[in-house]
mmCIF file of C-alpha atoms and ligand atoms in Angstrom:
data_model
loop_
_atom_site.group_PDB
_atom_site.id
_atom_site.type_symbol
_atom_site.label_atom_id
_atom_site.label_comp_id
_atom_site.label_asym_id
_atom_site.label_seq_id
_atom_site.Cartn_x
_atom_site.Cartn_y
_atom_site.Cartn_z
ATOM 1 C CA MET A 46 124.269 160.859 95.686
ATOM 2 C CA ARG A 47 120.645 161.378 94.579
ATOM 3 C CA ILE A 48 118.795 158.310 93.317
ATOM 4 C CA VAL A 49 115.400 157.324 91.957
ATOM 5 C CA VAL A 50 114.337 153.693 92.449
ATOM 6 C CA LEU A 51 111.901 151.832 90.184
ATOM 7 C CA VAL A 52 109.977 148.826 91.497
ATOM 8 C CA SER A 53 107.039 146.714 90.285
ATOM 9 C CA GLY A 54 106.141 144.633 93.312
ATOM 10 C CA SER A 55 107.003 143.972 96.973
ATOM 11 C CA GLY A 56 110.025 146.314 97.166
ATOM 12 C CA SER A 57 111.891 144.395 99.877
ATOM 13 C CA ASN A 58 115.197 145.339 98.221
ATOM 14 C CA LEU A 59 114.003 148.956 98.162
ATOM 15 C CA GLN A 60 113.256 148.636 101.877
ATOM 16 C CA ALA A 61 116.879 147.647 102.464
ATOM 17 C CA ILE A 62 117.992 150.871 100.772
ATOM 18 C CA ILE A 63 115.482 152.930 102.774
ATOM 19 C CA ASP A 64 116.665 151.312 106.018
ATOM 20 C CA ALA A 65 120.334 151.920 105.199
ATOM 21 C CA VAL A 66 119.677 155.575 104.308
ATOM 22 C CA THR A 67 117.590 156.075 107.447
ATOM 23 C CA ALA A 68 120.211 154.454 109.687
ATOM 24 C CA GLY A 69 122.761 156.810 108.283
ATOM 25 C CA PRO A 70 125.667 154.788 106.904
ATOM 26 C CA LEU A 71 124.576 155.157 103.282
ATOM 27 C CA PRO A 72 125.248 158.714 101.907
ATOM 28 C CA VAL A 73 122.373 158.500 99.440
ATOM 29 C CA GLU A 74 119.198 160.543 99.001
ATOM 30 C CA ILE A 75 116.174 158.647 97.660
ATOM 31 C CA ALA A 76 114.576 161.468 95.661
ATOM 32 C CA ALA A 77 111.592 159.358 94.580
ATOM 33 C CA VAL A 78 110.334 155.816 94.039
ATOM 34 C CA GLY A 79 108.400 154.995 90.875
ATOM 35 C CA SER A 80 106.543 152.033 89.459
ATOM 36 C CA ASP A 81 104.623 150.720 86.484
ATOM 37 C CA VAL A 82 102.176 149.216 88.992
ATOM 38 C CA PRO A 83 100.094 151.840 90.834
ATOM 39 C CA GLY A 84 99.624 151.006 94.501
ATOM 40 C CA CYS A 85 102.192 148.194 94.604
ATOM 41 C CA LYS A 86 103.725 147.347 97.961
ATOM 42 C CA GLY A 87 107.020 148.943 96.966
ATOM 43 C CA LEU A 88 105.260 152.301 96.536
ATOM 44 C CA GLN A 89 103.509 151.785 99.873
ATOM 45 C CA ARG A 90 106.878 151.174 101.549
ATOM 46 C CA ALA A 91 108.214 154.437 100.086
ATOM 47 C CA GLU A 92 105.128 156.402 101.151
ATOM 48 C CA GLY A 93 105.460 154.945 104.633
ATOM 49 C CA ALA A 94 108.997 156.357 104.726
ATOM 50 C CA GLY A 95 107.818 159.787 103.539
ATOM 51 C CA ILE A 96 109.439 159.384 100.117
ATOM 52 C CA THR A 97 107.845 160.922 97.017
ATOM 53 C CA THR A 98 106.310 158.320 94.701
ATOM 54 C CA PHE A 99 104.961 158.185 91.179
ATOM 55 C CA ALA A 100 103.337 155.566 88.953
ATOM 56 C CA VAL A 101 103.304 155.316 85.163
ATOM 57 C CA PRO A 102 101.100 152.296 84.384
ATOM 58 C CA LEU A 103 101.663 150.093 81.338
ATOM 59 C CA GLN A 104 98.994 147.713 80.081
ATOM 60 C CA LYS A 105 100.101 144.066 79.786
ATOM 61 C CA CYS A 106 99.029 143.969 76.136
ATOM 62 C CA ALA A 107 100.434 147.392 75.234
ATOM 63 C CA SER A 108 101.130 148.006 71.555
ATOM 64 C CA PRO A 109 104.633 149.081 70.442
ATOM 65 C CA GLU A 110 103.359 152.651 70.102
ATOM 66 C CA GLU A 111 101.840 152.578 73.600
ATOM 67 C CA ARG A 112 105.082 151.136 74.937
ATOM 68 C CA SER A 113 107.137 153.910 73.321
ATOM 69 C CA GLU A 114 104.848 156.557 74.830
ATOM 70 C CA TRP A 115 105.094 154.813 78.197
ATOM 71 C CA ASN A 116 108.899 154.942 78.037
ATOM 72 C CA ARG A 117 108.763 158.658 77.266
ATOM 73 C CA GLN A 118 106.366 159.346 80.142
ATOM 74 C CA LEU A 119 108.389 157.235 82.568
ATOM 75 C CA CYS A 120 111.628 158.963 81.561
ATOM 76 C CA ALA A 121 110.057 162.388 82.121
ATOM 77 C CA ALA A 122 108.741 161.274 85.519
ATOM 78 C CA VAL A 123 112.210 160.082 86.574
ATOM 79 C CA GLN A 124 113.932 163.219 85.263
ATOM 80 C CA GLU A 125 111.611 165.433 87.320
ATOM 81 C CA HIS A 126 113.586 164.292 90.371
ATOM 82 C CA ALA A 127 117.007 165.010 88.852
ATOM 83 C CA PRO A 128 118.755 161.809 89.966
ATOM 84 C CA ASP A 129 122.454 161.075 89.630
ATOM 85 C CA LEU A 130 121.557 157.385 89.304
ATOM 86 C CA LEU A 131 118.487 155.294 88.523
ATOM 87 C CA VAL A 132 118.143 151.977 90.381
ATOM 88 C CA THR A 133 115.824 149.225 89.131
ATOM 89 C CA SER A 134 115.238 146.444 91.640
ATOM 90 C CA GLY A 135 112.229 144.235 91.100
ATOM 91 C CA PHE A 136 111.223 146.471 88.204
ATOM 92 C CA MET A 137 109.703 144.119 85.675
ATOM 93 C CA ARG A 138 109.698 146.127 82.483
ATOM 94 C CA ILE A 139 112.333 146.362 79.786
ATOM 95 C CA LEU A 140 113.369 149.983 79.227
ATOM 96 C CA SER A 141 113.763 151.146 75.653
ATOM 97 C CA GLU A 142 116.986 152.437 74.102
ATOM 98 C CA GLU A 143 115.213 155.801 73.751
ATOM 99 C CA PHE A 144 114.639 155.796 77.518
ATOM 100 C CA LEU A 145 118.319 155.121 78.192
ATOM 101 C CA THR A 146 119.624 157.817 75.862
ATOM 102 C CA SER A 147 117.035 160.395 76.966
ATOM 103 C CA LEU A 148 117.545 159.805 80.674
ATOM 104 C CA GLY A 149 121.244 160.672 80.524
ATOM 105 C CA VAL A 150 122.285 159.105 83.852
ATOM 106 C CA PRO A 151 123.497 155.574 84.628
ATOM 107 C CA ILE A 152 121.063 152.821 85.585
ATOM 108 C CA ILE A 153 121.877 149.811 87.758
ATOM 109 C CA ASN A 154 119.721 146.721 88.148
ATOM 110 C CA THR A 155 119.647 143.713 90.470
ATOM 111 C CA HIS A 156 118.973 140.329 88.898
ATOM 112 C CA PRO A 157 118.351 137.090 90.882
ATOM 113 C CA ALA A 158 120.729 134.887 88.883
ATOM 114 C CA LEU A 159 124.407 134.702 87.953
ATOM 115 C CA LEU A 160 124.306 136.519 84.592
ATOM 116 C CA PRO A 161 124.766 135.719 81.791
ATOM 117 C CA SER A 162 122.941 132.619 83.015
ATOM 118 C CA PHE A 163 119.174 132.842 83.335
ATOM 119 C CA PRO A 164 118.412 136.399 82.161
ATOM 120 C CA GLY A 165 114.882 137.725 81.948
ATOM 121 C CA ALA A 166 111.831 137.973 84.136
ATOM 122 C CA HIS A 167 112.116 134.558 85.826
ATOM 123 C CA GLY A 168 115.756 133.971 86.725
ATOM 124 C CA VAL A 169 115.075 132.038 89.945
ATOM 125 C CA ARG A 170 112.514 129.701 88.396
ATOM 126 C CA ASP A 171 114.708 129.097 85.349
ATOM 127 C CA ALA A 172 117.734 128.142 87.477
ATOM 128 C CA LEU A 173 115.620 125.684 89.496
ATOM 129 C CA ARG A 174 114.135 124.138 86.377
ATOM 130 C CA HIS A 175 117.572 123.836 84.774
ATOM 131 C CA GLY A 176 118.790 121.758 87.725
ATOM 132 C CA VAL A 177 121.953 123.721 88.493
ATOM 133 C CA LYS A 178 123.461 123.334 91.974
ATOM 134 C CA VAL A 179 124.569 126.956 92.305
ATOM 135 C CA THR A 180 122.844 130.156 91.248
ATOM 136 C CA GLY A 181 123.027 133.635 92.787
ATOM 137 C CA CYS A 182 122.501 137.294 91.965
ATOM 138 C CA THR A 183 124.018 140.057 89.882
ATOM 139 C CA VAL A 184 124.178 143.832 90.060
ATOM 140 C CA HIS A 185 124.768 145.183 86.572
ATOM 141 C CA GLN A 186 124.546 148.362 84.581
ATOM 142 C CA VAL A 187 121.468 148.527 82.385
ATOM 143 C CA ASP A 188 121.913 148.794 78.626
ATOM 144 C CA ALA A 189 119.440 148.439 75.759
ATOM 145 C CA GLY A 190 119.681 144.662 75.887
ATOM 146 C CA VAL A 191 118.001 142.443 78.482
ATOM 147 C CA ASP A 192 120.408 141.770 81.379
ATOM 148 C CA THR A 193 123.367 142.273 79.024
ATOM 149 C CA GLY A 194 124.854 145.373 80.637
ATOM 150 C CA PRO A 195 128.311 145.420 82.310
ATOM 151 C CA ILE A 196 128.383 143.277 85.443
ATOM 152 C CA ILE A 197 129.265 145.212 88.615
ATOM 153 C CA ALA A 198 129.019 142.516 91.302
ATOM 154 C CA GLN A 199 127.856 138.934 91.761
ATOM 155 C CA ALA A 200 127.273 136.517 94.631
ATOM 156 C CA ALA A 201 126.709 132.750 94.490
ATOM 157 C CA VAL A 202 123.893 130.958 96.315
ATOM 158 C CA GLU A 203 123.732 127.159 96.567
ATOM 159 C CA ILE A 204 120.474 125.428 95.658
ATOM 160 C CA THR A 205 119.350 122.755 98.162
ATOM 161 C CA GLU A 206 117.363 119.649 97.265
ATOM 162 C CA ASP A 207 114.265 120.888 99.089
ATOM 163 C CA ASP A 208 114.376 124.425 97.725
ATOM 164 C CA THR A 209 111.231 125.938 96.303
ATOM 165 C CA GLU A 210 111.293 129.033 94.082
ATOM 166 C CA ASP A 211 110.251 131.122 97.056
ATOM 167 C CA SER A 212 112.753 129.670 99.548
ATOM 168 C CA LEU A 213 115.600 130.020 97.074
ATOM 169 C CA HIS A 214 114.539 133.536 96.064
ATOM 170 C CA GLU A 215 114.484 134.690 99.670
ATOM 171 C CA ARG A 216 118.080 133.460 100.171
ATOM 172 C CA ILE A 217 119.129 135.150 96.949
ATOM 173 C CA LYS A 218 117.544 138.424 98.056
ATOM 174 C CA VAL A 219 119.743 138.469 101.173
ATOM 175 C CA GLN A 220 122.805 138.530 98.913
ATOM 176 C CA GLU A 221 121.161 140.972 96.480
ATOM 177 C CA ARG A 222 120.580 143.514 99.231
ATOM 178 C CA ARG A 223 124.196 143.189 100.373
ATOM 179 C CA LEU A 224 125.543 143.686 96.848
ATOM 180 C CA LEU A 225 123.122 146.533 96.131
ATOM 181 C CA LEU A 226 124.103 148.477 99.262
ATOM 182 C CA GLU A 227 127.813 147.819 98.655
ATOM 183 C CA THR A 228 127.437 149.089 95.077
ATOM 184 C CA LEU A 229 125.626 152.244 96.205
ATOM 185 C CA GLU A 230 128.297 152.869 98.855
ATOM 186 C CA ARG A 231 131.065 152.480 96.266
ATOM 187 C CA LEU A 232 129.305 154.824 93.807
ATOM 188 C CA ALA A 233 128.587 157.437 96.484
ATOM 189 C CA ALA A 234 132.230 157.328 97.641
ATOM 190 C CA GLY A 235 133.564 157.620 94.103
ATOM 191 C CA ARG A 236 135.195 154.181 94.332
ATOM 192 C CA LEU A 237 133.163 152.912 91.385
ATOM 193 C CA GLN A 238 132.694 154.687 88.056
ATOM 194 C CA LEU A 239 129.926 153.885 85.582
ATOM 195 C CA SER A 240 130.090 154.753 81.905
HETATM 196 N N1 LIG B 252 116.802 147.832 78.813
HETATM 197 C C1 LIG B 252 116.725 147.114 79.960
HETATM 198 N N2 LIG B 252 115.702 147.286 80.795
HETATM 199 C C2 LIG B 252 115.633 146.564 81.949
HETATM 200 C C3 LIG B 252 116.620 145.615 82.248
HETATM 201 C C4 LIG B 252 117.716 145.464 81.340
HETATM 202 O O1 LIG B 252 118.653 144.667 81.566
HETATM 203 N N3 LIG B 252 117.726 146.229 80.215
HETATM 204 N N4 LIG B 252 116.506 144.820 83.396
HETATM 205 C C5 LIG B 252 115.137 144.729 83.890
HETATM 206 C C6 LIG B 252 114.948 143.841 85.068
HETATM 207 N N5 LIG B 252 114.901 142.467 84.538
HETATM 208 C C7 LIG B 252 115.887 141.596 84.917
HETATM 209 O O2 LIG B 252 116.699 141.863 85.827
HETATM 210 C C8 LIG B 252 113.878 142.096 83.640
HETATM 211 C C9 LIG B 252 112.551 142.390 83.969
HETATM 212 C C10 LIG B 252 111.533 142.052 83.093
HETATM 213 C C11 LIG B 252 111.809 141.395 81.897
HETATM 214 C C12 LIG B 252 110.696 141.079 80.954
HETATM 215 O O3 LIG B 252 110.788 140.181 80.131
HETATM 216 N N6 LIG B 252 109.610 141.862 81.082
HETATM 217 C C13 LIG B 252 108.443 141.721 80.181
HETATM 218 C C14 LIG B 252 107.181 141.502 81.010
HETATM 219 C C15 LIG B 252 107.394 140.356 81.949
HETATM 220 C C16 LIG B 252 106.120 140.151 82.800
HETATM 221 O O4 LIG B 252 105.238 141.022 82.767
HETATM 222 O O5 LIG B 252 106.098 139.112 83.468
HETATM 223 C C17 LIG B 252 108.242 143.001 79.398
HETATM 224 O O6 LIG B 252 108.889 144.040 79.729
HETATM 225 O O7 LIG B 252 107.420 142.933 78.477
HETATM 226 C C18 LIG B 252 113.139 141.088 81.569
HETATM 227 C C19 LIG B 252 114.175 141.431 82.446
HETATM 228 C C20 LIG B 252 114.591 146.109 84.122
HETATM 229 N N7 LIG B 252 114.594 146.776 82.818
HETATM 230 N N1 LIG B 253 114.521 140.188 86.243
HETATM 231 C C1 LIG B 253 114.053 141.075 87.236
HETATM 232 C C2 LIG B 253 113.886 140.362 88.550
HETATM 233 O O1 LIG B 253 113.575 139.181 88.599
HETATM 234 N N2 LIG B 253 114.104 141.109 89.627
HETATM 235 C C3 LIG B 253 114.040 140.538 90.955
HETATM 236 O O2 LIG B 253 112.766 140.752 91.543
HETATM 237 C C4 LIG B 253 112.946 140.664 92.957
HETATM 238 C C5 LIG B 253 112.176 141.813 93.556
HETATM 239 O O3 LIG B 253 112.095 141.652 94.920
HETATM 240 P P1 LIG B 253 111.484 142.856 95.827
HETATM 241 O O4 LIG B 253 110.344 143.465 95.037
HETATM 242 O O5 LIG B 253 111.057 142.179 97.080
HETATM 243 O O6 LIG B 253 112.616 143.839 96.026
HETATM 244 C C6 LIG B 253 114.451 140.760 93.233
HETATM 245 O O7 LIG B 253 114.980 139.487 93.563
HETATM 246 C C7 LIG B 253 115.008 141.213 91.901
HETATM 247 O O8 LIG B 253 116.321 140.753 91.643
#
């Protein structure tokens, strides 16, 4: 199964995919890694593994027209690598409906909260601030909404009294990587079908 991965930052979840592909148990080809943030660590991790990378930058204060053009350019950049699946993990931009329909292949995303709770860009912080005792992570299919796509897998993570956002996020990421690799294995083996 041929995938493209989109990241915006550190790419530690991407690294887990790279490591699993390199070690051999995961029958997946990472055709390319892309980002909206040129030079981000996730792109550096991919380059270090000899994987093709691309960047399509988006200004923070982009106008709706600039954002539409960015979606078109990003879609074209992904399609150049002819993936069977697009994976977003730590990709911090909302993809437009036009992107989804033009791309024509399924997209899965990892989110660091138990959706539908705490959607959006700051799921870990929001769970901490809300005072819940249990949060977790979700792998879901991406639709035109924000974190509203069909849920594929979830894992719970308890919040401790001395947790910081970083300490909690690192524990969540351990479960995210497990769910992400399990999902990719299921898709590659034909044991999971996406619409
Ligand atoms: N159409 C969709 N695109 C994306 C989804 C999705 O569910 N539908 N998931 C995101 C990843 N994500 C949560 O898992 C997420 C990332 C970012 C945001 C967001 O509000 N981004 C803002 C900018 C935030 C910032 O710069 O700090 C934005 O795009 O303007 C929400 C959810 C991947 N794409
Ligand atoms: N809403 C999107 C979101 O918060 N995504 C989260 O960003 C982190 C990226 O970590 P990484 O860059 O080290 O893989 C991951 O925990 C991912 O779920």
